[in-house]
mmCIF file of C-alpha atoms in Angstrom:
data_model
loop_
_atom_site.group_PDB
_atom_site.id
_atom_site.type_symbol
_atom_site.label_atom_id
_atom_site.label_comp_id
_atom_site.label_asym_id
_atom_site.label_seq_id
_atom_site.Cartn_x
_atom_site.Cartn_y
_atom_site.Cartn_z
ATOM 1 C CA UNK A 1 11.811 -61.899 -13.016
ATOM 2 C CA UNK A 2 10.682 -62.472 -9.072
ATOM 3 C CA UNK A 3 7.553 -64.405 -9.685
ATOM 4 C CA UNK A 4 9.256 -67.323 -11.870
ATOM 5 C CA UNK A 5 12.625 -68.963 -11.449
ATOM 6 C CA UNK A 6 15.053 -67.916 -13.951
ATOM 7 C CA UNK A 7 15.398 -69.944 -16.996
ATOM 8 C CA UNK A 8 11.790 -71.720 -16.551
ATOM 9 C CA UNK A 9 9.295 -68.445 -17.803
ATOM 10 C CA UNK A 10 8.322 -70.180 -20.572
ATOM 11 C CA UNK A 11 6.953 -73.249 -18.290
ATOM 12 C CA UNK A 12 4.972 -70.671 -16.255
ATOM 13 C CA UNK A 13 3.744 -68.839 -19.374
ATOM 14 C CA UNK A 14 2.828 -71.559 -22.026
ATOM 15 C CA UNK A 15 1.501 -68.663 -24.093
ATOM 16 C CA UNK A 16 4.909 -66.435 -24.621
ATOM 17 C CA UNK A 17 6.719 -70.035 -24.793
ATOM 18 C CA UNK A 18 4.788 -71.284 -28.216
ATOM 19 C CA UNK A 19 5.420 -67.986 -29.431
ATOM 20 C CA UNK A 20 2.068 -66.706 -29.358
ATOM 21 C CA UNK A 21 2.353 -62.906 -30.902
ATOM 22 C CA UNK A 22 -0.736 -61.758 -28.327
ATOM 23 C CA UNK A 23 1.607 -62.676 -25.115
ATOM 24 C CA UNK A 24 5.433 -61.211 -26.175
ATOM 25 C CA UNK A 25 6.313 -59.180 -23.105
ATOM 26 C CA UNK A 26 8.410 -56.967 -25.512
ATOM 27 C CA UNK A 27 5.295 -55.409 -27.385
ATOM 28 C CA UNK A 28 5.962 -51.675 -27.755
ATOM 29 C CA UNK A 29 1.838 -51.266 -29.624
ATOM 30 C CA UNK A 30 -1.309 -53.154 -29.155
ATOM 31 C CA UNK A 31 -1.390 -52.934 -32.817
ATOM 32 C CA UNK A 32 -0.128 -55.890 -34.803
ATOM 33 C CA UNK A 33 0.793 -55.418 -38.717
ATOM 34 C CA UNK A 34 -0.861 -58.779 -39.786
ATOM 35 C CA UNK A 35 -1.653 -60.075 -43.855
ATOM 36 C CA UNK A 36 -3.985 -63.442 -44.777
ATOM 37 C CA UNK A 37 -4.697 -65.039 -47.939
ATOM 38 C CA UNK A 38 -7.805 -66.601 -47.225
ATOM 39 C CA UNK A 39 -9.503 -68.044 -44.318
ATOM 40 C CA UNK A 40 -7.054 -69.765 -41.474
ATOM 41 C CA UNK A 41 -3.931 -67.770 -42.895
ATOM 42 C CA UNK A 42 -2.946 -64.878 -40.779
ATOM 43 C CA UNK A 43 0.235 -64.705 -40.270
ATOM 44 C CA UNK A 44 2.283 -61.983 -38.315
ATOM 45 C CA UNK A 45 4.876 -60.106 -40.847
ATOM 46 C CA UNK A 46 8.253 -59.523 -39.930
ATOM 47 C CA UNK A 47 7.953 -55.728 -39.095
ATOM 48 C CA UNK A 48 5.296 -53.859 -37.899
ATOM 49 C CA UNK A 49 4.472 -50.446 -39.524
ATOM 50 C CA UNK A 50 0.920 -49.850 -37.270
ATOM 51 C CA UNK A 51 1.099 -48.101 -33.994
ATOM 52 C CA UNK A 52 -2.126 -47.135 -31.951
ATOM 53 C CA UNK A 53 -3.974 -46.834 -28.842
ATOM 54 C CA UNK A 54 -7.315 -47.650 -27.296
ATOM 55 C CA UNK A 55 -9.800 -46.468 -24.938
ATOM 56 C CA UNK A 56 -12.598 -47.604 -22.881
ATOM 57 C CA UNK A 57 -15.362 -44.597 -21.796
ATOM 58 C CA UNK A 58 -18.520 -44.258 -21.102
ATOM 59 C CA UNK A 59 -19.456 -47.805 -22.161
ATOM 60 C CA UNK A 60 -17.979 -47.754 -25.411
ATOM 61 C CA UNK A 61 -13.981 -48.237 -26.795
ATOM 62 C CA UNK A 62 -12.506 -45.391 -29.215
ATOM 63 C CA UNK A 63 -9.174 -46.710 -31.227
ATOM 64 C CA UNK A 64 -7.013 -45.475 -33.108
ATOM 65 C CA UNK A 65 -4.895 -46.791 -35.537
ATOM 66 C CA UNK A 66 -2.135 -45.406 -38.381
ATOM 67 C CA UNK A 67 -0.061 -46.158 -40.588
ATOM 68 C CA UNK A 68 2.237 -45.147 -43.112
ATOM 69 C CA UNK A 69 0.283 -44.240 -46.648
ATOM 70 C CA UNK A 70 3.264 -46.047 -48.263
ATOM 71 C CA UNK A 71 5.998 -48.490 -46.236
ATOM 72 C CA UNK A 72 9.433 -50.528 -47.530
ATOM 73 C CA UNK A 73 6.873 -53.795 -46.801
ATOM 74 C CA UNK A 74 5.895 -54.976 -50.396
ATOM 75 C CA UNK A 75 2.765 -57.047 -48.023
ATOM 76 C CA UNK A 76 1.381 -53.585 -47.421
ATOM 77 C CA UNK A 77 -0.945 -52.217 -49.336
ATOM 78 C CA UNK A 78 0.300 -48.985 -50.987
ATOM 79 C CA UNK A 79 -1.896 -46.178 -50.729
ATOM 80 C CA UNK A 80 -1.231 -42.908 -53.194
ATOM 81 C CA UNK A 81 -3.433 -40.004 -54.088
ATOM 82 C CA UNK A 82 -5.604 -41.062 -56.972
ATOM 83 C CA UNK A 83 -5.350 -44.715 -55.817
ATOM 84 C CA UNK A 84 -8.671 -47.043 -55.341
ATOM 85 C CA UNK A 85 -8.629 -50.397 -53.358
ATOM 86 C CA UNK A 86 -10.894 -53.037 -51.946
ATOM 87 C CA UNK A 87 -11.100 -53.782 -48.446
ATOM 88 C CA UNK A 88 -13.271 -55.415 -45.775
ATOM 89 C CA UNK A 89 -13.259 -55.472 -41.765
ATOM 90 C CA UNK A 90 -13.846 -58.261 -39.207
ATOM 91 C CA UNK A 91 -15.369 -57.199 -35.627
ATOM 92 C CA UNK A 92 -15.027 -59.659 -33.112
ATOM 93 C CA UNK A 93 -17.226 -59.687 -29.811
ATOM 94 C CA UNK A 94 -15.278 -61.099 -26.751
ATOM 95 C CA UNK A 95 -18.269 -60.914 -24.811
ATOM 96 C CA UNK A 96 -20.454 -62.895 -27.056
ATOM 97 C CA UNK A 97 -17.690 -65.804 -27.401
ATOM 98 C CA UNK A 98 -16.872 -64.738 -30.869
ATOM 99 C CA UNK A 99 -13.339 -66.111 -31.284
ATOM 100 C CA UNK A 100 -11.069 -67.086 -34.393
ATOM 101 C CA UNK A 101 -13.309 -67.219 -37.390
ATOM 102 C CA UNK A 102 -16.545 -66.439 -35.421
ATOM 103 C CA UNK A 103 -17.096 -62.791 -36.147
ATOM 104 C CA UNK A 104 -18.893 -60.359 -37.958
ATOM 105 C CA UNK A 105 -17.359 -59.623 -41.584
ATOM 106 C CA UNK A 106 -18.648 -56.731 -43.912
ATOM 107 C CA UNK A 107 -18.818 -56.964 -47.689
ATOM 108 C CA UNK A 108 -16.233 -55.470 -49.792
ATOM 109 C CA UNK A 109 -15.414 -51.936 -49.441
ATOM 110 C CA UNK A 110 -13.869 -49.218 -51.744
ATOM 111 C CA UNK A 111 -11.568 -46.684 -50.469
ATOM 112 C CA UNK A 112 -10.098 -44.284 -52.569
ATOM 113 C CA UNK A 113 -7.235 -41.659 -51.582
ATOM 114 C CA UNK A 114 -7.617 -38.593 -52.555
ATOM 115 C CA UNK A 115 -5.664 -35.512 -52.288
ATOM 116 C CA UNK A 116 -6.027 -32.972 -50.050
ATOM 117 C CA UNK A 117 -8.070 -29.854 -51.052
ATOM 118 C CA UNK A 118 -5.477 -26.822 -52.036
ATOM 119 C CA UNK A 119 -7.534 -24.284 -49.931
ATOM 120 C CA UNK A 120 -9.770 -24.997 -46.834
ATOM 121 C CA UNK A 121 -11.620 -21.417 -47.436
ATOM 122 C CA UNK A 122 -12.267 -18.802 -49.733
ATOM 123 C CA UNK A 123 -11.035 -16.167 -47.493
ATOM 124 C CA UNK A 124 -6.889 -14.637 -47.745
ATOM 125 C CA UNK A 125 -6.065 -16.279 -44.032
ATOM 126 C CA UNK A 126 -7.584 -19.150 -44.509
ATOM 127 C CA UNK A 127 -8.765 -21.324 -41.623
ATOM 128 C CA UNK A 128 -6.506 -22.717 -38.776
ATOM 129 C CA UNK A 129 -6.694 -25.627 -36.899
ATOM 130 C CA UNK A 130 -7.977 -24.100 -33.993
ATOM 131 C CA UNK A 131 -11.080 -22.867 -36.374
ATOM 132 C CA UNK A 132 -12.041 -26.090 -36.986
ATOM 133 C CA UNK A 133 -14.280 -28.766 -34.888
ATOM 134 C CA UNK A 134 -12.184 -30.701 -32.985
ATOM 135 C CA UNK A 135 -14.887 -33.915 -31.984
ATOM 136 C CA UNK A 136 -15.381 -33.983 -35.977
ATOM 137 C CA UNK A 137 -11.256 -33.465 -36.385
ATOM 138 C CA UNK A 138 -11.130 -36.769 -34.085
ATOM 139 C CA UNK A 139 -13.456 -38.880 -34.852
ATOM 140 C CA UNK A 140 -12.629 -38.682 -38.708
ATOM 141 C CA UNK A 141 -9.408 -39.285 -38.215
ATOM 142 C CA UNK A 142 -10.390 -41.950 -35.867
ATOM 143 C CA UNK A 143 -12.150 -43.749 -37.783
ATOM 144 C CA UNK A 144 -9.259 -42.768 -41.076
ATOM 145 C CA UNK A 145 -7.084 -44.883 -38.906
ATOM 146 C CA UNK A 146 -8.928 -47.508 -38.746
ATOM 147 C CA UNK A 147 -9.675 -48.324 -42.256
ATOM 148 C CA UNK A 148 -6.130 -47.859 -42.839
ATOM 149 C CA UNK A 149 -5.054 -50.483 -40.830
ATOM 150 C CA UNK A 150 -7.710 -52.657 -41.985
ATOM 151 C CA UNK A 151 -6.945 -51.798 -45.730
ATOM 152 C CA UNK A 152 -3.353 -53.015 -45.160
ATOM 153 C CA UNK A 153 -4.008 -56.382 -43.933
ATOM 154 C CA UNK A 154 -7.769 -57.166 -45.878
ATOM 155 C CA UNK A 155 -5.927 -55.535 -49.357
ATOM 156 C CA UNK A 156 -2.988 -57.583 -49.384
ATOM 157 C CA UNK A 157 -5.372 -60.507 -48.958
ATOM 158 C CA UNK A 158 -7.523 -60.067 -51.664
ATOM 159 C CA UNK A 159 -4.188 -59.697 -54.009
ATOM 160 C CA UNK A 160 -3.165 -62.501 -53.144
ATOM 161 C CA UNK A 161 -6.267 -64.715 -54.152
ATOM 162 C CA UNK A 162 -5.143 -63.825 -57.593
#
């Protein structure tokens, strides 16, 4: 490191010295695999299953996130064809000051995995990928992602209120 002396980053950078998971230099996502049990509880789990990207165009930001259906992390939620759970999402607005708990929460949610249909047509070939719609392809899958991730986190928090 050039820009601090050797031994003394942590001075310099008083966020990566108390540890603070947003300012790690060794981040390989800007996803973070994170679980709460109520209000003023998230904590960062020991392994992080989530990997996605981000981008801002045109005025707005398009993310994506994934995540195994099923992991070795008995946090995570589970997810299985046939399976239902709850789940709710948190938006936060940097530009509007909306930090920690100020944010905008939804209400409960239901997601339910189902699995995929056998055949996507009725004709012998079938259709291929290139057949299909690829801004629909995207932006469900898109927005797939996103749930998921916030299923894992928002699901293991409402099991543990019980």
């Amino acid at each position: 490191n050039t820009i601090y002396p050797a031994g003394y980053e942590s001075d310099f950078l008083s966020a990566t010295g108390a540890g603070n998971t947003m300012s790690q230099l060794n981040r390989i996502t800007p996803v973070e695999d994170l679980v709460a049990g109520g209000a003023g509880t998230l904590t960062e789990q020991l392994h992080n299953d989530a990997v996605g990207w981000a981008d801002w165009a045109y005025g707005k930001w398009r993310a994506v996130i994934g995540r195994p259906m099923v992991t070795a992390d008995g946090e995570d939620a589970q997810l299985d064809s046939g399976v239902s759970t709850s789940f709710a999402l948190a938006v936060w607005d940097g530009g509007k000051g909306e930090i920690d708990g100020k944010k905008a929460v939804s209400a409960w949610l239901n997601l339910k995995v189902e699995a995929p249909p056998r055949k996507l047509a009725s004709n012998r070939e079938g259709v291929t990928f290139s057949d299909l719609p690829k801004d629909r392809i995207f932006f469900t899958l898109s927005g797939f992602m996103i749930l998921l991730g916030a299923v894992a986190g928002s699901t293991w928090m409402f099991a543990r209120r019980r």
